[in-house]
Every structure is written in structure tokens, then in C-alpha cells.
Coordinates of C-alpha atoms in Angstrom, one line a residue:
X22 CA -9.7 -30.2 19.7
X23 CA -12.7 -31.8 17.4
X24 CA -11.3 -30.0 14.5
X25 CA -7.6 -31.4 15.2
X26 CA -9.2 -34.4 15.3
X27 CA -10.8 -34.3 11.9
X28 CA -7.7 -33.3 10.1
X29 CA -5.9 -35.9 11.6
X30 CA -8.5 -38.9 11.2
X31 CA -10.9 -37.0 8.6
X32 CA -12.8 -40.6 8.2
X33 CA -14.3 -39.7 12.1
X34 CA -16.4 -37.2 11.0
X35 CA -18.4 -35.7 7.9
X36 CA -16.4 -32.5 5.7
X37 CA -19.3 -30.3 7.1
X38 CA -19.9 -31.4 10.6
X39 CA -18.6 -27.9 11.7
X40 CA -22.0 -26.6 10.6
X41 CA -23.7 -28.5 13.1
X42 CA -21.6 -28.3 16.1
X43 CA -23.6 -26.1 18.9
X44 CA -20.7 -24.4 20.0
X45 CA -20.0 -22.2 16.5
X46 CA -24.1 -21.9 15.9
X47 CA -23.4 -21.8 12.6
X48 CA -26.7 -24.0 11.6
X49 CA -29.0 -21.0 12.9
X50 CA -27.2 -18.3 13.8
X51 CA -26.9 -14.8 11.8
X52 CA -25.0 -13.6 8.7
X53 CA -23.0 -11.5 11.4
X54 CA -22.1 -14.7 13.2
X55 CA -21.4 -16.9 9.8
X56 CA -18.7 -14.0 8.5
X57 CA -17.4 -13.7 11.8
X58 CA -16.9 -17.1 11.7
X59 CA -15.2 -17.0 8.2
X60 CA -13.1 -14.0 9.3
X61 CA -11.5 -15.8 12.1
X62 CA -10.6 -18.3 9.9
X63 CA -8.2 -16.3 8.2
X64 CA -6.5 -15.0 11.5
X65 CA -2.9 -14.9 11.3
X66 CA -3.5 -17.2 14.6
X67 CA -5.2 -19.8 12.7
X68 CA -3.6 -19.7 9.3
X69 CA 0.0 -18.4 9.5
X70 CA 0.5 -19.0 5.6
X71 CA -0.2 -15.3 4.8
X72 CA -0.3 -16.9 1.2
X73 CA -2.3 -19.5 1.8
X74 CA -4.9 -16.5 3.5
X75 CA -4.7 -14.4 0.7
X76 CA -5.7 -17.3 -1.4
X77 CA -8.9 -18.7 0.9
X78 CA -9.8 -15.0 1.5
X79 CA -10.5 -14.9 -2.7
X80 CA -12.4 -18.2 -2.3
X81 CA -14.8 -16.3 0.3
X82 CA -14.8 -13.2 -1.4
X83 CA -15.8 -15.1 -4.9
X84 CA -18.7 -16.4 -3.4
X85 CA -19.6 -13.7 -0.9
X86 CA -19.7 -11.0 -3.3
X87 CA -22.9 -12.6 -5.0
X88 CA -25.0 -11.1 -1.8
X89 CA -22.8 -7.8 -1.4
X90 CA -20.5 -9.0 1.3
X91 CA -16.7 -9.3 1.3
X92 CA -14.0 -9.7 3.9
X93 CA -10.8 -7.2 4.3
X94 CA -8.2 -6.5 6.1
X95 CA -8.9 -4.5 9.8
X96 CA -5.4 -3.9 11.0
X97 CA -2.6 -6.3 11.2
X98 CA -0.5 -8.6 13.7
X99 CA 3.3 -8.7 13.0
X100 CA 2.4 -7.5 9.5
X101 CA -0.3 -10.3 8.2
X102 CA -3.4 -8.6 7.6
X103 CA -6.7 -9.4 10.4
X104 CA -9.9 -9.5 8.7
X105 CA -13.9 -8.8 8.8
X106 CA -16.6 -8.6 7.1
X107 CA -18.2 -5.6 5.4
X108 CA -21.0 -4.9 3.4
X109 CA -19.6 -4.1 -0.6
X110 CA -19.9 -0.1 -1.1
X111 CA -18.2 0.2 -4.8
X112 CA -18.0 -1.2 -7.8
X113 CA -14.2 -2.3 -6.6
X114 CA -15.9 -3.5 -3.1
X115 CA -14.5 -1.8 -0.1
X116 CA -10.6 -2.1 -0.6
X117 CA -8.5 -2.6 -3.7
X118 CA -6.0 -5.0 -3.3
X119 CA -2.6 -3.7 -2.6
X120 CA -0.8 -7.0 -1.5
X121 CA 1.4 -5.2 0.8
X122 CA 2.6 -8.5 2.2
X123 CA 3.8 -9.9 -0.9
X124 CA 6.5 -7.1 -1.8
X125 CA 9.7 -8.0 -0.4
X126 CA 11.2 -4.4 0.0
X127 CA 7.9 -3.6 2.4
X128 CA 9.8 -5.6 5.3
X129 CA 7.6 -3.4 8.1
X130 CA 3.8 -2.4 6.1
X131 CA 2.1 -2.6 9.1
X132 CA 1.5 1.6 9.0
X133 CA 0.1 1.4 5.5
X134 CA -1.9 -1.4 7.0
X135 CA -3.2 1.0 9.6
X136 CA -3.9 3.8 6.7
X137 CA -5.9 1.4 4.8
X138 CA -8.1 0.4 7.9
X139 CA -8.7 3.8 8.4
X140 CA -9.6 4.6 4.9
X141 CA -11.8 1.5 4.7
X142 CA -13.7 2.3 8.0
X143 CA -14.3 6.1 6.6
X144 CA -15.6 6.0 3.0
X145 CA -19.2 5.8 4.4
X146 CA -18.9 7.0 7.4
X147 CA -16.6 9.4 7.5
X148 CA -15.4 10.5 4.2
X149 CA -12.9 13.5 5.7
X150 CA -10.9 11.3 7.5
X151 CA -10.3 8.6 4.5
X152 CA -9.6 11.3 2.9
X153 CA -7.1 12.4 5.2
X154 CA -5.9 8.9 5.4
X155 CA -5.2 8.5 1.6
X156 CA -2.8 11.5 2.0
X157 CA -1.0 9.8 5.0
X158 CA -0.8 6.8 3.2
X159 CA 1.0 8.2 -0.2
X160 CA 2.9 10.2 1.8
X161 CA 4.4 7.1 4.4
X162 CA 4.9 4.8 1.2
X163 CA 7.1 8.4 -0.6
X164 CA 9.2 8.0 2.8
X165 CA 9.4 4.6 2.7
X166 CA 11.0 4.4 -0.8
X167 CA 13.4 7.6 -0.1
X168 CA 14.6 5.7 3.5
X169 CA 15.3 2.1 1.6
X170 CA 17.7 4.2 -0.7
X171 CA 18.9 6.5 2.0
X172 CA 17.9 9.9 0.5
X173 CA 17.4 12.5 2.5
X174 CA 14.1 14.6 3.3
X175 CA 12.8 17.2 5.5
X176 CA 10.4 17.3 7.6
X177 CA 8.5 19.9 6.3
X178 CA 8.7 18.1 2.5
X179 CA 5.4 17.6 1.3
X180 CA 3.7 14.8 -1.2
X181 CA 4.5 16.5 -4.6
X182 CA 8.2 17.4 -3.1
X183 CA 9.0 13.6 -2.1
X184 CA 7.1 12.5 -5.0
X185 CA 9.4 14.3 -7.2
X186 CA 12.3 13.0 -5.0
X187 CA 10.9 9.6 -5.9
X188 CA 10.4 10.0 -9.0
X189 CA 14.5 11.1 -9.8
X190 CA 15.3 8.2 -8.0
X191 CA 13.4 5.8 -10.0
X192 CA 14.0 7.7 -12.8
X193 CA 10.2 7.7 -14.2
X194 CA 11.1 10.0 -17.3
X195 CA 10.2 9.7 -20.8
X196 CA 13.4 7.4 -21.3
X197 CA 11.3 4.6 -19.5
X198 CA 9.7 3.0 -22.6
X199 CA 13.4 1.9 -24.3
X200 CA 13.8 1.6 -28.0
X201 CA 10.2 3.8 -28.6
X202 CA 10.0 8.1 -29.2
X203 CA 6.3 7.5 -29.3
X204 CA 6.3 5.4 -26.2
X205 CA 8.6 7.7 -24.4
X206 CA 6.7 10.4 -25.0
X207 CA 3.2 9.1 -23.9
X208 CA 4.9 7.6 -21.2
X209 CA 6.0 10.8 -20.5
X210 CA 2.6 12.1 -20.4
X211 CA 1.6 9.3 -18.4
X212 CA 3.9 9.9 -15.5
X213 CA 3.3 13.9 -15.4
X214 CA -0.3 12.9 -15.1
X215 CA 0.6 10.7 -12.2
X216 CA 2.5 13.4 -10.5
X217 CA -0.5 16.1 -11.0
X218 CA -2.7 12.7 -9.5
X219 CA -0.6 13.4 -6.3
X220 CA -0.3 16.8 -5.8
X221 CA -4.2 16.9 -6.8
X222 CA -4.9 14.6 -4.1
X223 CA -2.9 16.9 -1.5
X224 CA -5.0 19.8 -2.2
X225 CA -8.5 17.7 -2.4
X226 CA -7.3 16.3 1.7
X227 CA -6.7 20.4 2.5
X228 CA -10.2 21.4 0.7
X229 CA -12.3 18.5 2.0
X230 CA -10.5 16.6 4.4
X231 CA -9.3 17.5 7.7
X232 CA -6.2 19.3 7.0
X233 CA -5.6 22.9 8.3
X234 CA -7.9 23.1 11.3
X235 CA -11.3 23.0 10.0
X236 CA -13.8 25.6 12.3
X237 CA -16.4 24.2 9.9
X238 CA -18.2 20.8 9.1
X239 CA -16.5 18.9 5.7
X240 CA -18.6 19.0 2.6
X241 CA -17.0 15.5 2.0
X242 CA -19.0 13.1 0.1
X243 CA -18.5 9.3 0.3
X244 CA -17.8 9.7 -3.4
X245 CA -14.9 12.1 -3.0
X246 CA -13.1 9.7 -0.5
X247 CA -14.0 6.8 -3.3
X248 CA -11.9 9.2 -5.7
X249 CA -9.6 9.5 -3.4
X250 CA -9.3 5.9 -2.5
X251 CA -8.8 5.3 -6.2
X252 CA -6.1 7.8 -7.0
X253 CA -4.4 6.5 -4.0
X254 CA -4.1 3.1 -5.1
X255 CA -3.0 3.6 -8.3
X256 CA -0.3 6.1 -7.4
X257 CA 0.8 3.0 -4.8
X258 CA 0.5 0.0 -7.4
X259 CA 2.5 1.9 -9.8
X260 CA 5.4 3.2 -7.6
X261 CA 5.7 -0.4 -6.1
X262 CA 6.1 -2.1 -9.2
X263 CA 8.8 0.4 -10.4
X264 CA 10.3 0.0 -7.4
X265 CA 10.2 -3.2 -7.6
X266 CA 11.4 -4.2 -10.9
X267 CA 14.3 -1.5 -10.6
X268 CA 15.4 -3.3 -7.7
X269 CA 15.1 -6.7 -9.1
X270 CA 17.0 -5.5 -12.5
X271 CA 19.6 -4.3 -10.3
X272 CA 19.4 -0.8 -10.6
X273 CA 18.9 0.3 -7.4
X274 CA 20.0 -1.4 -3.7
X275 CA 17.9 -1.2 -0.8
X276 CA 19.5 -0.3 2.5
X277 CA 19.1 -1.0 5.8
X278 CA 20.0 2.0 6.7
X279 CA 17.8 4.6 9.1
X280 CA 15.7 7.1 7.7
X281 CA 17.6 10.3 6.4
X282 CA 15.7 13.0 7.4
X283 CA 16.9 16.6 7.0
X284 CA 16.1 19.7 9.1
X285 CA 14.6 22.1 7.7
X286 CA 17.2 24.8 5.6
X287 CA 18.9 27.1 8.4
X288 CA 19.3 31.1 7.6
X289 CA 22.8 30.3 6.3
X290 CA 21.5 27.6 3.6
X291 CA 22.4 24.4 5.5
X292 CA 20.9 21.5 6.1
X293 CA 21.5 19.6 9.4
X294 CA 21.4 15.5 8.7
X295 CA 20.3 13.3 11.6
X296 CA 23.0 11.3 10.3
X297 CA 26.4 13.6 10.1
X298 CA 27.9 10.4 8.3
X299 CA 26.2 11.7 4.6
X300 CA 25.6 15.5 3.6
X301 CA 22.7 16.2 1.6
X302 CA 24.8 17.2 -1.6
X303 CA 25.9 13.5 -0.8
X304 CA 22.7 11.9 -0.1
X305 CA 21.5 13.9 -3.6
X306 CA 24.5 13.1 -5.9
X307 CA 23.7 9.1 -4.8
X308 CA 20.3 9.6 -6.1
X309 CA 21.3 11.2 -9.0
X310 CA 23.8 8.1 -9.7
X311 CA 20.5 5.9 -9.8
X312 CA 19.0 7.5 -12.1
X313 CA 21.5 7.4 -14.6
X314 CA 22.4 3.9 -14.2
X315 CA 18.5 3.6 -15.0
X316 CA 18.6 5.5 -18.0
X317 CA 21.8 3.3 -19.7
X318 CA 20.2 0.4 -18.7
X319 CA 16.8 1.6 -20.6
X320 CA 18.6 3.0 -23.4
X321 CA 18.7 2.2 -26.9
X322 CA 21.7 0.8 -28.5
X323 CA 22.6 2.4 -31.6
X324 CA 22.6 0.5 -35.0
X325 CA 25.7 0.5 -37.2

């Protein structure tokens, strides 16, 4: 190939004879073929660095965003986000930045991948089903957390239930801020805030979204799936970094282990385990243990 060529003997030809080459029409063809162009340059095909993507994507962004463009991601192949272009619709452009492919404990984001195509393709023109998607997405990334640390949920568990299963395991009380009353206790407000963020954005998906069987059209507004959007990534950003850091500290050990997923409670108070090998008392005692090993790890040592 030409372009082979040029990297290997760059003297041969000039830095931007791609421009003139007939076969990419680059010289006078459209802005659609121009950011095709640029997308396909970030193919996980073309560049397998998914760093090295991440960073050229920015350099493209940077400059496209002075005439409203941007590219982001549109699905995934073996986990490294595809891209194209889109016209910016928000003041954070189409997609935050959740740099799913840079946390090690995400060893399979292809699903929240999916979710955030979904949600991107939706804002504008179909703002019940990003809706809908932002609740899918909190909701795989609650299950993905519980299933690394083997806890146990049911089926029928919904976001503020695993939430609050999420948060005892990572142990987001007020003794998070160590060595501080006043920190803890704004951190305190802080989290309980988050928490009312998720639950809040389970009941704006059943009001506007597509939840329940709608037998009438959604009021949903572009703007409400933008609040959506926004409540969604935070929620993510800050219960991967936790996760994270707890993790890294220590304090918590991934496992490899399949999901733990409960039946629903039987008529005798029961639960049935997919996997007989750890009883829910089990699976909830082990979650308990993290979050005390968190809190003696954050707690203050006392001056004598």
C-alpha cells in the first residue's frame, strides 16, 4: 500500500499527499466524506493502540469542535470503541467521556458501550429511549460491581436496591473523608444526594421513558434525556473511581467468579442461589466484611 510505503520511506512522498490521492477524494469531496475518513482512522482495524486512539481522537475533536463537529464512539469491536462523526448537540458535545477502556476491573464494557451508543443516537432523536438507555446503563454497571465481588442479587432488584447494595460494599458513608467531622458529614450529604440522583433517574425512565408499556406518545424532550445523560455519567464516574481506588488500596478483591444472582424470596423466606456453593447470609456477611475493612482503613487514629 501507498501509505505503507510512506511510513516506511517518508522521503517518497509529501506529509499531505493523502489529500490529493483520487481514491479518498479528500481534495473535493464533502464534510461527510472528510469525517468518515477521519473516523476510520481510528478503527480498532487501523489503530489497535486503544490509547494511542483515545489520544488522536482528542486531536480531532480539538479542532473539530471549532465548526460543531466531534467524533464518538458507535459500538465496539472486542471492546475498543468504533467511531463517527456527529454534529455537537450540548455544551458537553454528544458524549461525556467515560473511558471505559482504561479501567482495568471493566475486563468486558462492551454492553455499556452498547448503552452509550444508544443513548448518543437518542438525545435528539429519540429522547425516550436514551432515556431508557441511561437506566439500563446504571443498572448493568450496579451488576457489574456486585458480580466482581460475588454478591448476590435478584432478579427483580431494582437501581436504588443494587445501588444501596453497592454502596455497603464500597462503604460510601460519612466515614469516607478520614481525619474530618465536617468532611464526613458533607460527604455524607454528598453521597445521599447521589443515591436520590439514582433512584430519581429510575422514576424520570418510568415517567418519560419507555418503561411500563406506554399506550401513549412520550412527552420526552431532548433536554430531559440531556439530564438524564448527565446524571448518568456522574453516577458512573463516581462509582468507578471508588471502585477503583478501593481496589487498588486493597480493600476489596475482584473475582472471577460468575454472577450471583438470587431468585426471587420463596413463600418460606428463602432465597435459591444459582450457585448452591455460597448462601445469601454468606454472600451478605462477605460484603459486610468489606465494608469494615474500609472503614479501619479510613479511620482516624487517636492521639495520645
Amino acid at each position: 500500500m501507498k501509505a505503507r510505503g510512506w511510513y516506511n520511506n517518508p522521503e517518497d512522498w509529501d506529509d499531505d499527499w493523502v489529500f490529493g490521492d483520487p481514491r479518498f477524494g479528500l481534495a473535493r469531496g464533502s464534510d461527510d466524506v472528510f469525517l468518515r475518513f477521519l473516523a476510520e482512522t481510528l478503527h480498532p482495524v487501523v489503530r489497535a493502540d486503544p490509547v494511542e486512539a483515545r489520544r488522536l481522537a482528542k486531536v480531532f475533536n480539538d479542532a473539530l469542535a471549532l465548526d460543531g463537529w466531534e467524533l464518538v464512539p458507535d459500538g465496539a469491536i472486542s471492546g475498543r470503541p468504533v467511531y463517527r462523526a456527529r454534529r455537537r448537540t450540548s455544551f458537553h458535545g454528544g458524549l461525556p467521556e467515560l473511558k471505559l477502556d482504561t479501567r482495568p476491573l471493566l475486563t468486558d464494557p462492551v454492553v455499556l458501550h452498547e448503552h452509550l451508543g444508544r443513548i448518543r443516537d437518542g438525545i435528539e432523536r429519540d429522547p425516550a429511549a436514551a432515556i431508557a438507555s441511561c437506566k439500563e446503563l446504571v443498572e448493568s454497571l450496579l451488576k457489574m460491581i456486585l458480580d466482581k465481588s460475588a454478591v448476590a442479587y435478584t432478579k427483580n432488584d431494582n437501581i436504588p436496591k443494587l445501588y444501596a447494595q453497592v454502596a455497603a460494599l464500597l462503604a460510601l458513608k460519612a466515614e469516607s473523608v478520614p481525619a474530618s467531622a465536617k468532611g464526613s458529614e458533607a460527604s455524607h450529604k454528598v453521597l445521599g444526594t447521589l443515591a436520590q440522583t439514582v433512584n430519581s433517574l429510575a422514576e424520570l425512565r418510568n415517567q418519560l421513558g419507555l418503561g411500563h408499556g406506554r399506550t401513549t406518545p412520550s412527552p420526552a424532550l431532548a433536554r430531559h434525556a440531556r439530564l438524564a445523560l448527565n446524571a448518568t455519567v456522574t453516577v458512573a464516574e463516581f462509582l468507578l473511581d471508588t471502585w477503583h481506588e478501593r481496589v487498588d488500596k486493597g480493600l476489596l478483591t475482584p473475582t472471577p467468579m460468575k454472577r450471583r444472582e438470587r431468585e426471587p424470596t420463596t413463600s418460606h423466606g428463602q432465597h435459591h442461589l444459582h450457585t448452591p456453593e455460597e448462601s445469601p447470609r454468606t454472600a451478605h456477611r462477605n460484603a459486610r466484611a468489606h465494608a469494615v475493612r474500609i472503614r479501619k482503613a479510613h479511620r482516624p487514629r487517636r492521639r495520645h
